[in-house]
Short mmCIF file of C-alpha atoms and ligand atoms in Angstrom, two decimals:
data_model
loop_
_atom_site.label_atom_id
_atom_site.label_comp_id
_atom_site.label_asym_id
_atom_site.label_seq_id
_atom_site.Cartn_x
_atom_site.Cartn_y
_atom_site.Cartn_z
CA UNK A 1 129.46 97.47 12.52
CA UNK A 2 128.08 95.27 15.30
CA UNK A 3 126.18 92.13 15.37
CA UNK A 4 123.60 91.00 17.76
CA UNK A 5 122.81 87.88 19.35
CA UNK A 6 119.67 87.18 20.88
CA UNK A 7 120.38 83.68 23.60
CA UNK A 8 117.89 81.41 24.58
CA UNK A 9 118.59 80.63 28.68
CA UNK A 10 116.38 77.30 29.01
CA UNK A 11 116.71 75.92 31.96
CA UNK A 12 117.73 78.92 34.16
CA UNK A 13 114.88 80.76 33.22
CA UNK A 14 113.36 77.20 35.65
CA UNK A 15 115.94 78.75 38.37
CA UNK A 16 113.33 81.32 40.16
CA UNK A 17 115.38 81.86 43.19
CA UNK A 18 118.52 81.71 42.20
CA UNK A 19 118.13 82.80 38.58
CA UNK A 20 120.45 85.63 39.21
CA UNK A 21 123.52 83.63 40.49
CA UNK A 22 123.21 81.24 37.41
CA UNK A 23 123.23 84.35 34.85
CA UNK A 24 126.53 85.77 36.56
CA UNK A 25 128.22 81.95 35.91
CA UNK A 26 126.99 81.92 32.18
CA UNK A 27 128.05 85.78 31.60
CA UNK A 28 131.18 84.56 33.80
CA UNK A 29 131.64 81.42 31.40
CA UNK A 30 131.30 83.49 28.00
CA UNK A 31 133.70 86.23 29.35
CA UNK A 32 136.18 83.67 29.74
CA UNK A 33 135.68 82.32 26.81
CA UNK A 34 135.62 85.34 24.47
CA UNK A 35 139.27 86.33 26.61
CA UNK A 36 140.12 89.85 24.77
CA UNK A 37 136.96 90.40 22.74
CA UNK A 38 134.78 93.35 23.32
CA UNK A 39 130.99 92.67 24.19
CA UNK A 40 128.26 93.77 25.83
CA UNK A 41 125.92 91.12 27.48
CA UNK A 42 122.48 92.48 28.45
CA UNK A 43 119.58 90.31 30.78
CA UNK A 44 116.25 90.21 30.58
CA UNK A 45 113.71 88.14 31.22
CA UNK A 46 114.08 85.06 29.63
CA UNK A 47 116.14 86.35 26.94
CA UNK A 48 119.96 87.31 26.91
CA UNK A 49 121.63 89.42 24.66
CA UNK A 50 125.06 89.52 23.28
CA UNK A 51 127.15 92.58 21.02
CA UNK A 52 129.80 92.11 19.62
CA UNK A 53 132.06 93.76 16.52
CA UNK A 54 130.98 92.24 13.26
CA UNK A 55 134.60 90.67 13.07
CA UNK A 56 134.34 88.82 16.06
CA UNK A 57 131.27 87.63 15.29
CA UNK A 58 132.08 83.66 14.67
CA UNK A 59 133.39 83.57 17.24
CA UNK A 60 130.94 84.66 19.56
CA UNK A 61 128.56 82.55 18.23
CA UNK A 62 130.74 79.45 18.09
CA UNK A 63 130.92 80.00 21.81
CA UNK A 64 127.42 80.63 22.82
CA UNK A 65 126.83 76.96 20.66
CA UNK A 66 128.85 75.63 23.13
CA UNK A 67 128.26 77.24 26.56
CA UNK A 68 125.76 75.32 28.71
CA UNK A 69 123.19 76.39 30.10
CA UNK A 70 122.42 78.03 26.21
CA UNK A 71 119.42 76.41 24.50
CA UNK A 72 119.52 78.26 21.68
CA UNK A 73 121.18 81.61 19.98
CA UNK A 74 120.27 83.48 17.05
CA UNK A 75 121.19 86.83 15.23
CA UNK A 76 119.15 89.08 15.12
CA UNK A 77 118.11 92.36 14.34
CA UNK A 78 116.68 95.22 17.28
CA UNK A 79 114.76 97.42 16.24
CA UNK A 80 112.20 100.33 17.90
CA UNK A 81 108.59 98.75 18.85
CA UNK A 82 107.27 100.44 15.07
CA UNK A 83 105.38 98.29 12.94
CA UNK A 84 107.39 100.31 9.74
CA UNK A 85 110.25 99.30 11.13
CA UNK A 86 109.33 95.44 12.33
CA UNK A 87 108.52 95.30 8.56
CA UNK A 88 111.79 96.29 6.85
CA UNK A 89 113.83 94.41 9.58
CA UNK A 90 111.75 91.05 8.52
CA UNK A 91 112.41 91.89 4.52
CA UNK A 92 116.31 92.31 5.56
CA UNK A 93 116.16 89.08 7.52
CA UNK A 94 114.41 87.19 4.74
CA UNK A 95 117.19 88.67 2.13
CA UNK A 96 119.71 86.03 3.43
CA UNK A 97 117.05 83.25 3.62
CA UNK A 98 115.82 84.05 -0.34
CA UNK A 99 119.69 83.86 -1.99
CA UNK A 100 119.93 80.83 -0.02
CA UNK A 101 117.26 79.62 -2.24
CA UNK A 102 113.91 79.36 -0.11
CA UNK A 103 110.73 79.93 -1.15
CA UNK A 104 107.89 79.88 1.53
CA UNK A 105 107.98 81.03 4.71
CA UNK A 106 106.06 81.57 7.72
CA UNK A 107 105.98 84.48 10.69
CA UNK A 108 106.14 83.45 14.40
CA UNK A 109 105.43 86.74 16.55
CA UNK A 110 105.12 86.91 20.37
CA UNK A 111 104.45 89.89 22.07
CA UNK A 112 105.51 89.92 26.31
CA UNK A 113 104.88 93.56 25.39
CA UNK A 114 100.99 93.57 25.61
CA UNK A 115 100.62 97.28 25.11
CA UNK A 116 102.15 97.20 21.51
CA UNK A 117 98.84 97.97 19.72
CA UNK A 118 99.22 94.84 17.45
CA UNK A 119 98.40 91.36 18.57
CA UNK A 120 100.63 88.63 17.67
CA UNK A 121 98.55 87.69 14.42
CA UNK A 122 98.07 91.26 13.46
CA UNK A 123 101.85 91.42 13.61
CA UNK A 124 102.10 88.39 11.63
CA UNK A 125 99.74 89.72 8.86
CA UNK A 126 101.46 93.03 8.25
CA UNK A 127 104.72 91.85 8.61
CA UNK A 128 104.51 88.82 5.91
CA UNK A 129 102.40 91.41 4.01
CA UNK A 130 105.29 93.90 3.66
CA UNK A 131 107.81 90.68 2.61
CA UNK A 132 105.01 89.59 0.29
CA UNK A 133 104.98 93.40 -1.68
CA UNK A 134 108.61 92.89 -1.66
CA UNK A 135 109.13 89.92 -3.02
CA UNK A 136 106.20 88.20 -4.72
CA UNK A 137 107.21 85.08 -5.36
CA UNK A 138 107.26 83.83 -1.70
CA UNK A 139 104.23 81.77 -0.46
CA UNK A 140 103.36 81.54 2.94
CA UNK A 141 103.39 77.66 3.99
CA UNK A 142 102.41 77.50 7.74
CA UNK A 143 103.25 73.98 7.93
CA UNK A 144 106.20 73.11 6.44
CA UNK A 145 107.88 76.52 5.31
CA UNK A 146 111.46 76.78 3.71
CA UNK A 147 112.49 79.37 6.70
CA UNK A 148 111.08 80.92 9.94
CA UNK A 149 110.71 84.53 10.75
CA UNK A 150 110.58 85.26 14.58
CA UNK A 151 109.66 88.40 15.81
CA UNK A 152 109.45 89.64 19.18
CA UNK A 153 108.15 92.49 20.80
CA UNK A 154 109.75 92.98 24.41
CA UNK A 155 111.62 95.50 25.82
CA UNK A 156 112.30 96.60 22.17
CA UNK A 157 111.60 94.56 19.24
CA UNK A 158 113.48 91.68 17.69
CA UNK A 159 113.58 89.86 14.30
CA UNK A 160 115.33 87.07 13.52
CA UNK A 161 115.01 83.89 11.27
CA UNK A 162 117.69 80.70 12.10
CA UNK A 163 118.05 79.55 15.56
CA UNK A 164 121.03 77.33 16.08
CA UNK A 165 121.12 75.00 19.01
CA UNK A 166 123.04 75.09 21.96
CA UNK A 167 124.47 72.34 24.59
CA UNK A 168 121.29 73.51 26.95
CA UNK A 169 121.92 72.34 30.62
CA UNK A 170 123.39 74.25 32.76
CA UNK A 171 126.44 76.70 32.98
CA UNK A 172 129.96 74.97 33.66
CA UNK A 173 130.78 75.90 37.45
CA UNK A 174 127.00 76.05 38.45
CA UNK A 175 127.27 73.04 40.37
CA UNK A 176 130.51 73.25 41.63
CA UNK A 177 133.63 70.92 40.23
CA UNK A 178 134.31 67.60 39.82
CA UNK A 179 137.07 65.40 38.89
CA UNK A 180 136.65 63.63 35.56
CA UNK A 181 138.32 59.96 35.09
CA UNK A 182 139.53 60.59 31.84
CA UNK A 183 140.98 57.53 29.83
CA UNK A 184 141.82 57.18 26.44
CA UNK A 185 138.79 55.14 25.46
CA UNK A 186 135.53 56.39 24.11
CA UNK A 187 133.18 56.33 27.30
CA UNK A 188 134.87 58.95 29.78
CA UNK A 189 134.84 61.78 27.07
CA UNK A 190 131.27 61.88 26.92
CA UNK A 191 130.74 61.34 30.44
CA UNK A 192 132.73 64.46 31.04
CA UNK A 193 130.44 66.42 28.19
CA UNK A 194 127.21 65.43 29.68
CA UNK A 195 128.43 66.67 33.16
CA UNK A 196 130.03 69.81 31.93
CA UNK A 197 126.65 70.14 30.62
CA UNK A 198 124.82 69.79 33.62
CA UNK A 199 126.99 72.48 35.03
CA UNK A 200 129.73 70.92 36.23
CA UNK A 201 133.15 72.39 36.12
CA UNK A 202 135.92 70.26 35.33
CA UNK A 203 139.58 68.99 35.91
CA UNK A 204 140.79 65.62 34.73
CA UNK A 205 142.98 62.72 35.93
CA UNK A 206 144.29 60.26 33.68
CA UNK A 207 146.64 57.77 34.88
CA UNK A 208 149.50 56.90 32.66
CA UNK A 209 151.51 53.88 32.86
CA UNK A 210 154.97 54.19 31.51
CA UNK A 211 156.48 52.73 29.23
CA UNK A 212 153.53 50.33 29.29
CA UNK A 213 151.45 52.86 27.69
CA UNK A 214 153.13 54.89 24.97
CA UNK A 215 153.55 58.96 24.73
CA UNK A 216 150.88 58.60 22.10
CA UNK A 217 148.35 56.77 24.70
CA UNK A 218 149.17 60.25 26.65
CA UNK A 219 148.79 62.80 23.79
CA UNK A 220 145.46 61.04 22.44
CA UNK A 221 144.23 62.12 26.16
CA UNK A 222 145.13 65.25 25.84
CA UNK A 223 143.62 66.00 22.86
CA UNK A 224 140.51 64.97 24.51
CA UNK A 225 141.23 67.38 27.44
CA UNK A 226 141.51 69.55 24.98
CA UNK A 227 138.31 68.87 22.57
CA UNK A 228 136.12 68.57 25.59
CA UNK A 229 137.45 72.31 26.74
CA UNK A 230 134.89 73.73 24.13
CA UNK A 231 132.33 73.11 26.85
CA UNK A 232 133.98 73.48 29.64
CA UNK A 233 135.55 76.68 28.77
CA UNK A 234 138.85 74.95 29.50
CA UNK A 235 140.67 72.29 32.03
CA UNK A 236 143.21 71.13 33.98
CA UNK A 237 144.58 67.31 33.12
CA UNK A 238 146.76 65.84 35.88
CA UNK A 239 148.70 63.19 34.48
CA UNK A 240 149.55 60.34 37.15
CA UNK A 241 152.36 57.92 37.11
CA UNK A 242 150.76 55.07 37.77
CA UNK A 243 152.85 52.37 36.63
CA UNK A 244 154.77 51.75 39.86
CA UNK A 245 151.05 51.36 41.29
CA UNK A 246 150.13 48.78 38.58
CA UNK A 247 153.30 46.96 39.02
CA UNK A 248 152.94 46.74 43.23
CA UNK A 249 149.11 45.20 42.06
CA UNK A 250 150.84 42.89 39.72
CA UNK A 251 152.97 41.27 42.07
CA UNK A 252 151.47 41.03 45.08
CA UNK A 253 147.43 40.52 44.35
CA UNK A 254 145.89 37.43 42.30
CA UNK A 255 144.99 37.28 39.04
CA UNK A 256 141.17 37.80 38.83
CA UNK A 257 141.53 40.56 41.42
CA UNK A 258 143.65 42.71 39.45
CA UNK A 259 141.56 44.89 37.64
CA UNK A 260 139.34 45.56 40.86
CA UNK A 261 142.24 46.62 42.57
CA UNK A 262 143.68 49.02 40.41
CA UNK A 263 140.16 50.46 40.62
CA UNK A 264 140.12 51.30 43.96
CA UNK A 265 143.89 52.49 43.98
CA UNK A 266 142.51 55.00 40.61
CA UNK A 267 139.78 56.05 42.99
CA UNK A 268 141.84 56.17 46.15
CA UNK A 269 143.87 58.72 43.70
CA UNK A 270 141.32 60.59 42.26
CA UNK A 271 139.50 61.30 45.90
CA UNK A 272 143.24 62.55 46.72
CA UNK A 273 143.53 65.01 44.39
CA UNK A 274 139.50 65.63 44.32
CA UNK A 275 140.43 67.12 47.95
CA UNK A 276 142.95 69.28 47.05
CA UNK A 277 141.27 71.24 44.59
CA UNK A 278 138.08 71.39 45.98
CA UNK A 279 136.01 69.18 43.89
CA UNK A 280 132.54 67.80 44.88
CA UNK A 281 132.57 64.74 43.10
CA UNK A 282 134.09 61.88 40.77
CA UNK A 283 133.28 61.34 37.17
CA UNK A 284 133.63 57.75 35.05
CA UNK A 285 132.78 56.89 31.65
CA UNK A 286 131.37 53.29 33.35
CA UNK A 287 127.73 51.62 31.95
CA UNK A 288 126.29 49.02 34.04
CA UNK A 289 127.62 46.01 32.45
CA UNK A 290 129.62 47.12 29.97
CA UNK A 291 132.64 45.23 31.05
CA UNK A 292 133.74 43.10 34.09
CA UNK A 293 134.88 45.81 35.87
CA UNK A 294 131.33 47.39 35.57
CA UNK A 295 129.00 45.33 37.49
CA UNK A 296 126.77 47.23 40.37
CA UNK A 297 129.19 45.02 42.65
CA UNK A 298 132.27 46.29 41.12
CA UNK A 299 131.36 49.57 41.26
CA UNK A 300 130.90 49.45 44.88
CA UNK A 301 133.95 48.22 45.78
CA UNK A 302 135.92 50.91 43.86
CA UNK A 303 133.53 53.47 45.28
CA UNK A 304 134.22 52.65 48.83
CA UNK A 305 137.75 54.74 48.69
CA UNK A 306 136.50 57.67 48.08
CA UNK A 307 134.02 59.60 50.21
CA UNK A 308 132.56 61.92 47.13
CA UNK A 309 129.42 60.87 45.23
CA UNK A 310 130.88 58.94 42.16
CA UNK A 311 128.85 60.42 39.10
CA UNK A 312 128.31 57.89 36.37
CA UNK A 313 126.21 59.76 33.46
CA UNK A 314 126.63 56.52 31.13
CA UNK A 315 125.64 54.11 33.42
CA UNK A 316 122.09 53.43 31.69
CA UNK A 317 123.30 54.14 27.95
CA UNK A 318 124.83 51.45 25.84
CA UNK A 319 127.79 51.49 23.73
CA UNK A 320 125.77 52.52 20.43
CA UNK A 321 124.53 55.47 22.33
CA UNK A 322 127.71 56.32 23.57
CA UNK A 323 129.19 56.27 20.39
CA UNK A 324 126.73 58.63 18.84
CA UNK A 325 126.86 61.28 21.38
CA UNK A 326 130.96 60.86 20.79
CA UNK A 327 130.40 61.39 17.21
CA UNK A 328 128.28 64.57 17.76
CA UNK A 329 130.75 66.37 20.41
CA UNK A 330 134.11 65.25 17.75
CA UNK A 331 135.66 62.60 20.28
CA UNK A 332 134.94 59.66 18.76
CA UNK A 333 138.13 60.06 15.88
CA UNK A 334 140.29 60.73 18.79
CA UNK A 335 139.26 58.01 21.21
CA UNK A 336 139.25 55.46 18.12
CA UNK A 337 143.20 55.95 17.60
CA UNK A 338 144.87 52.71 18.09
CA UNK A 339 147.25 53.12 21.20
CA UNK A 340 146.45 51.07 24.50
CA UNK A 341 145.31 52.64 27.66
CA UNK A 342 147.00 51.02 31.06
CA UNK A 343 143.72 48.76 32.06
CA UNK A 344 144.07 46.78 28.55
CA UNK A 345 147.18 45.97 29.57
CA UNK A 346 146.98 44.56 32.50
CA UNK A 347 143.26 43.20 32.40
CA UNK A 348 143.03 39.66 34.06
CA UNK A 349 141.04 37.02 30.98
CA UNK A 350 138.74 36.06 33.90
CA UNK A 351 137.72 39.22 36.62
CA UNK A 352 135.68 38.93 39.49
CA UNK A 353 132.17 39.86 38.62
CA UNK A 354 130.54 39.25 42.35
CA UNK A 355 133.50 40.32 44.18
CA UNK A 356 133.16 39.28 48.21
CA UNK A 357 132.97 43.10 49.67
CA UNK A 358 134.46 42.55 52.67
CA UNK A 359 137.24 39.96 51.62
CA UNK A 360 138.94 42.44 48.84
CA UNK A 361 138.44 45.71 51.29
CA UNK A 362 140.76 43.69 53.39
CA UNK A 363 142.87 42.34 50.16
CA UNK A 364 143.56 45.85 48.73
CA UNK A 365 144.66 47.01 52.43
CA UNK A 366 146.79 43.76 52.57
CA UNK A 367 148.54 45.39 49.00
CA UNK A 368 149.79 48.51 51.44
CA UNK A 369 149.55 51.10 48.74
CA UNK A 370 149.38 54.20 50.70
CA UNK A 371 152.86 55.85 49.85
CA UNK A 372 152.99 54.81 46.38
CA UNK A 373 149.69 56.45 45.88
CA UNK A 374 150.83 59.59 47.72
CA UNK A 375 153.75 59.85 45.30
CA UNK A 376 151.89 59.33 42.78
CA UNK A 377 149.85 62.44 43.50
CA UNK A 378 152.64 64.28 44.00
CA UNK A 379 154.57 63.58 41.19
CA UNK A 380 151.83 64.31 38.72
CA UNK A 381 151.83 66.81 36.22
CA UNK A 382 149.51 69.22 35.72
CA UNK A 383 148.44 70.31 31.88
CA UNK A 384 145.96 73.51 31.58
CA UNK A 385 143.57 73.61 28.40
CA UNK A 386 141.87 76.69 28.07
CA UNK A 387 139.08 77.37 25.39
CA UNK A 388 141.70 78.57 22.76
CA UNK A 389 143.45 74.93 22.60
CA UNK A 390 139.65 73.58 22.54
CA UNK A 391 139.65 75.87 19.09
CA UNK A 392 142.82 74.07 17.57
CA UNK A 393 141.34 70.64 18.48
CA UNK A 394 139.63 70.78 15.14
CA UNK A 395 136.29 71.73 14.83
P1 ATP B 401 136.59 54.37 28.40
O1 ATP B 401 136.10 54.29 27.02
O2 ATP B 401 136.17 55.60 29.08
O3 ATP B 401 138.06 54.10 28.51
P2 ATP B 401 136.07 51.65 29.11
O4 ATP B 401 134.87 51.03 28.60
O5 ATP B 401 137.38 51.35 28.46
O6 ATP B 401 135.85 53.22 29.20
P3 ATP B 401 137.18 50.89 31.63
O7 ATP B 401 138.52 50.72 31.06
O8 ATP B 401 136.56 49.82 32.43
O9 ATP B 401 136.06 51.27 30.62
O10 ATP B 401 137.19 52.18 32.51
C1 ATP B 401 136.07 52.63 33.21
C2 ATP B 401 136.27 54.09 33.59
O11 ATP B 401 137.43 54.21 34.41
C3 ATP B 401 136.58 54.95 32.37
O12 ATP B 401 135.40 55.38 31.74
C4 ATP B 401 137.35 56.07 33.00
O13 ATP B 401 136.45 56.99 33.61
C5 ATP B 401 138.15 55.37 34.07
N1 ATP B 401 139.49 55.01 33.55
C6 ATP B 401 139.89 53.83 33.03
N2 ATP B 401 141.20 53.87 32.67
C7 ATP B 401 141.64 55.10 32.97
C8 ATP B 401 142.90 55.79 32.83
N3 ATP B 401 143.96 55.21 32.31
N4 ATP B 401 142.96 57.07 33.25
C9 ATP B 401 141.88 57.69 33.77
N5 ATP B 401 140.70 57.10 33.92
C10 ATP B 401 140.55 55.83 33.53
MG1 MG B 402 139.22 52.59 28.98
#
């Protein structure tokens, strides 16, 4: 036995020109993510379709939940373009929806296929008809029913009742790779979600500071690597020694300037390794304002040592906000856990908020922190997540 999925595209469908190269990264992304499983993936027009062996099938549709570039997925049942057969497919569909409980119901038919002889309302009629002979006590409500029946006429026809949602966006690797700033905290998780959902593929730096910052500090990030894999399809975390960094800092620059210049030396680090792998960009959990470190000035100055765009999807979402987007995507229990990440520990009482551009350019060159950064690079491990660790990250 097989089970079919019928995928809502969204946003690619928007795509026009280059609608094809977007469908080969979100079949690409699902193949990768499905590693072993046999399916078929069909494309049509604005729908996608996915087969798959009954066994395997939640699976598959965990996974097309959590793809990007998905709006929406739903099982259903294909069928010939026969009324007769449209009819029994919508009773078998309802079957689930009436042990569940419901009551009313309503039809939604849409027919690309204009020479099917049946307009969408005829289809609507004969098809709630047929589930009305079948089982009586039903009542249509058109406004506020108990379950949906979708049928389609395209290609071939479709029925189907519950749509689940997917991440929408667009598919992971669409728009190239960037290089997440991931910290322990509970910004730079979602950051990395709402990028991965606008198509960005993925690897992630977080800089760990030695004994300063315990194993636990580390693990906490890498179950986060590893939660945020179920949209990315799966990552690479490079762990960076940072501590003799943070100690050179310590010594030799001023108290208020501290934090800014451990900024730039993290940025200075992640544009290193951004090179290496190719990535287009860097990604921070920062919000305008939301700490010292985070004013428009700030932001500049730690900018200014790396040439890649610095992506900031947080920057105009508070911390409630924040929050609720990490409770949805299952970071916020992770990022809550109580061990320090390396900026707490080392954060000055009073920071520079207006910081003189010029003056601590020249400041962090004064702190001559090229070859510690370089090591740094190169002694940094590199951890691979793939999709099947996102699985065991507790769903
Ligand atoms: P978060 O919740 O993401 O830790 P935060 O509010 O604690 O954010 P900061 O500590 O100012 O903010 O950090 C700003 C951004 O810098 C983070 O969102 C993250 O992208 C990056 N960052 C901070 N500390 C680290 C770290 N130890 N490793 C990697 N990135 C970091
Ligand atoms: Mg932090």
């Amino acid at each position: 036995m097989h089970d079919l999925f019928l995928i809502k595209p969204g946003e690619i469908e928007l795509k026009l020109g280059n609608r094809r190269e977007f469908t080969r990264r979100l079949k690409e992304q699902i193949t990768k993510r499905l590693k072993g499983i046999p399916f078929i993936f069909e494309e049509y027009p604005g729908r996608f379709f996915l087969t798959v062996e009954e066994k395997d099938s939640e699976l598959a549709l965990f996974v097309l939940q959590h793809c990007p570039g998905i709006n929406g997925v739903a099982k259903a049942i294909r069928i010939k373009k026969d009324i007769d057969e449209i009819c029994q497919a919508t009773v078998e569909c309802a079957k689930t929806e009436i042990s569940a409980g419901s009551h009313s119901f309503k039809i939604e038919a849409r027919r690309s296929d204009k020479s099917f002889p049946l307009d969408s309302y005829k289809i609507c009629v004969v098809a709630g008809n047929s589930l009305l002979s079948e089982y009586p006590k039903l009542s249509v409500d058109v406004h506020n029913p108990d379950f949906i029946i979708r049928i389609e006429i395209r290609e071939q026809a479709y029925v189907y009742s519950r749509t689940v949602a997917g991440p929408r966006g667009l598919p992971v690797g669409s728009q190239g790779k960037g290089v997440l700033l991931l910290s322990g905290g509970i910004d730079s998780p979602v950051a990395g979600y709402m990028m991965a959902c606008r198509g960005l593929a993925l690897e992630s730096i977080y800089f760990h500071s030695y004994p300063y910052t315990s194993p636990e500090a580390q693990q906490k990030v890498e179950r986060l690597a590893a939660r945020i894999s179920i949209w990315t399809g799966g990552m690479n975390l490079w762990i960076v020694p940072f501590t003799d960094i943070q100690l050179a800092i310590a010594k030799a620059s001023y108290e208020e300037a501290k934090t800014l210049m451990l900024r730039m030396a993290m940025m200075q680090v992640a544009d290193i390794i951004a090179h290496r792998i190719n990535a287009n960009s860097v990604v921070t959990g920062e919000s305008l304002g939301q700490v010292a470190s985070q004013t428009a000035e700030n932001m500049r100055l730690s900018q200014s040592k790396t040439s890649l765009p610095v992506l900031r999807p947080l920057i105009g979402i508070d911390k409630e906000g924040i929050i609720a987007i990490a409770r949805q995507i299952g970071t916020y229990d992770i990022s809550i856990l109580p061990y320090e990440d390396c900026c707490v520990l080392f954060s000055p009482k009073h920071p520079i908020l207006k910081p003189d551009f010029g003056e601590l350019r020249s400041h962090f060159e004064s702190l001559a922190l090229g070859n510690l950064i370089e090591s740094a690079v190169d002694n940094s491990e590199r951890k691979c997540f793939d999709f099947a660790d996102a699985l065991k990250s507790g769903i």
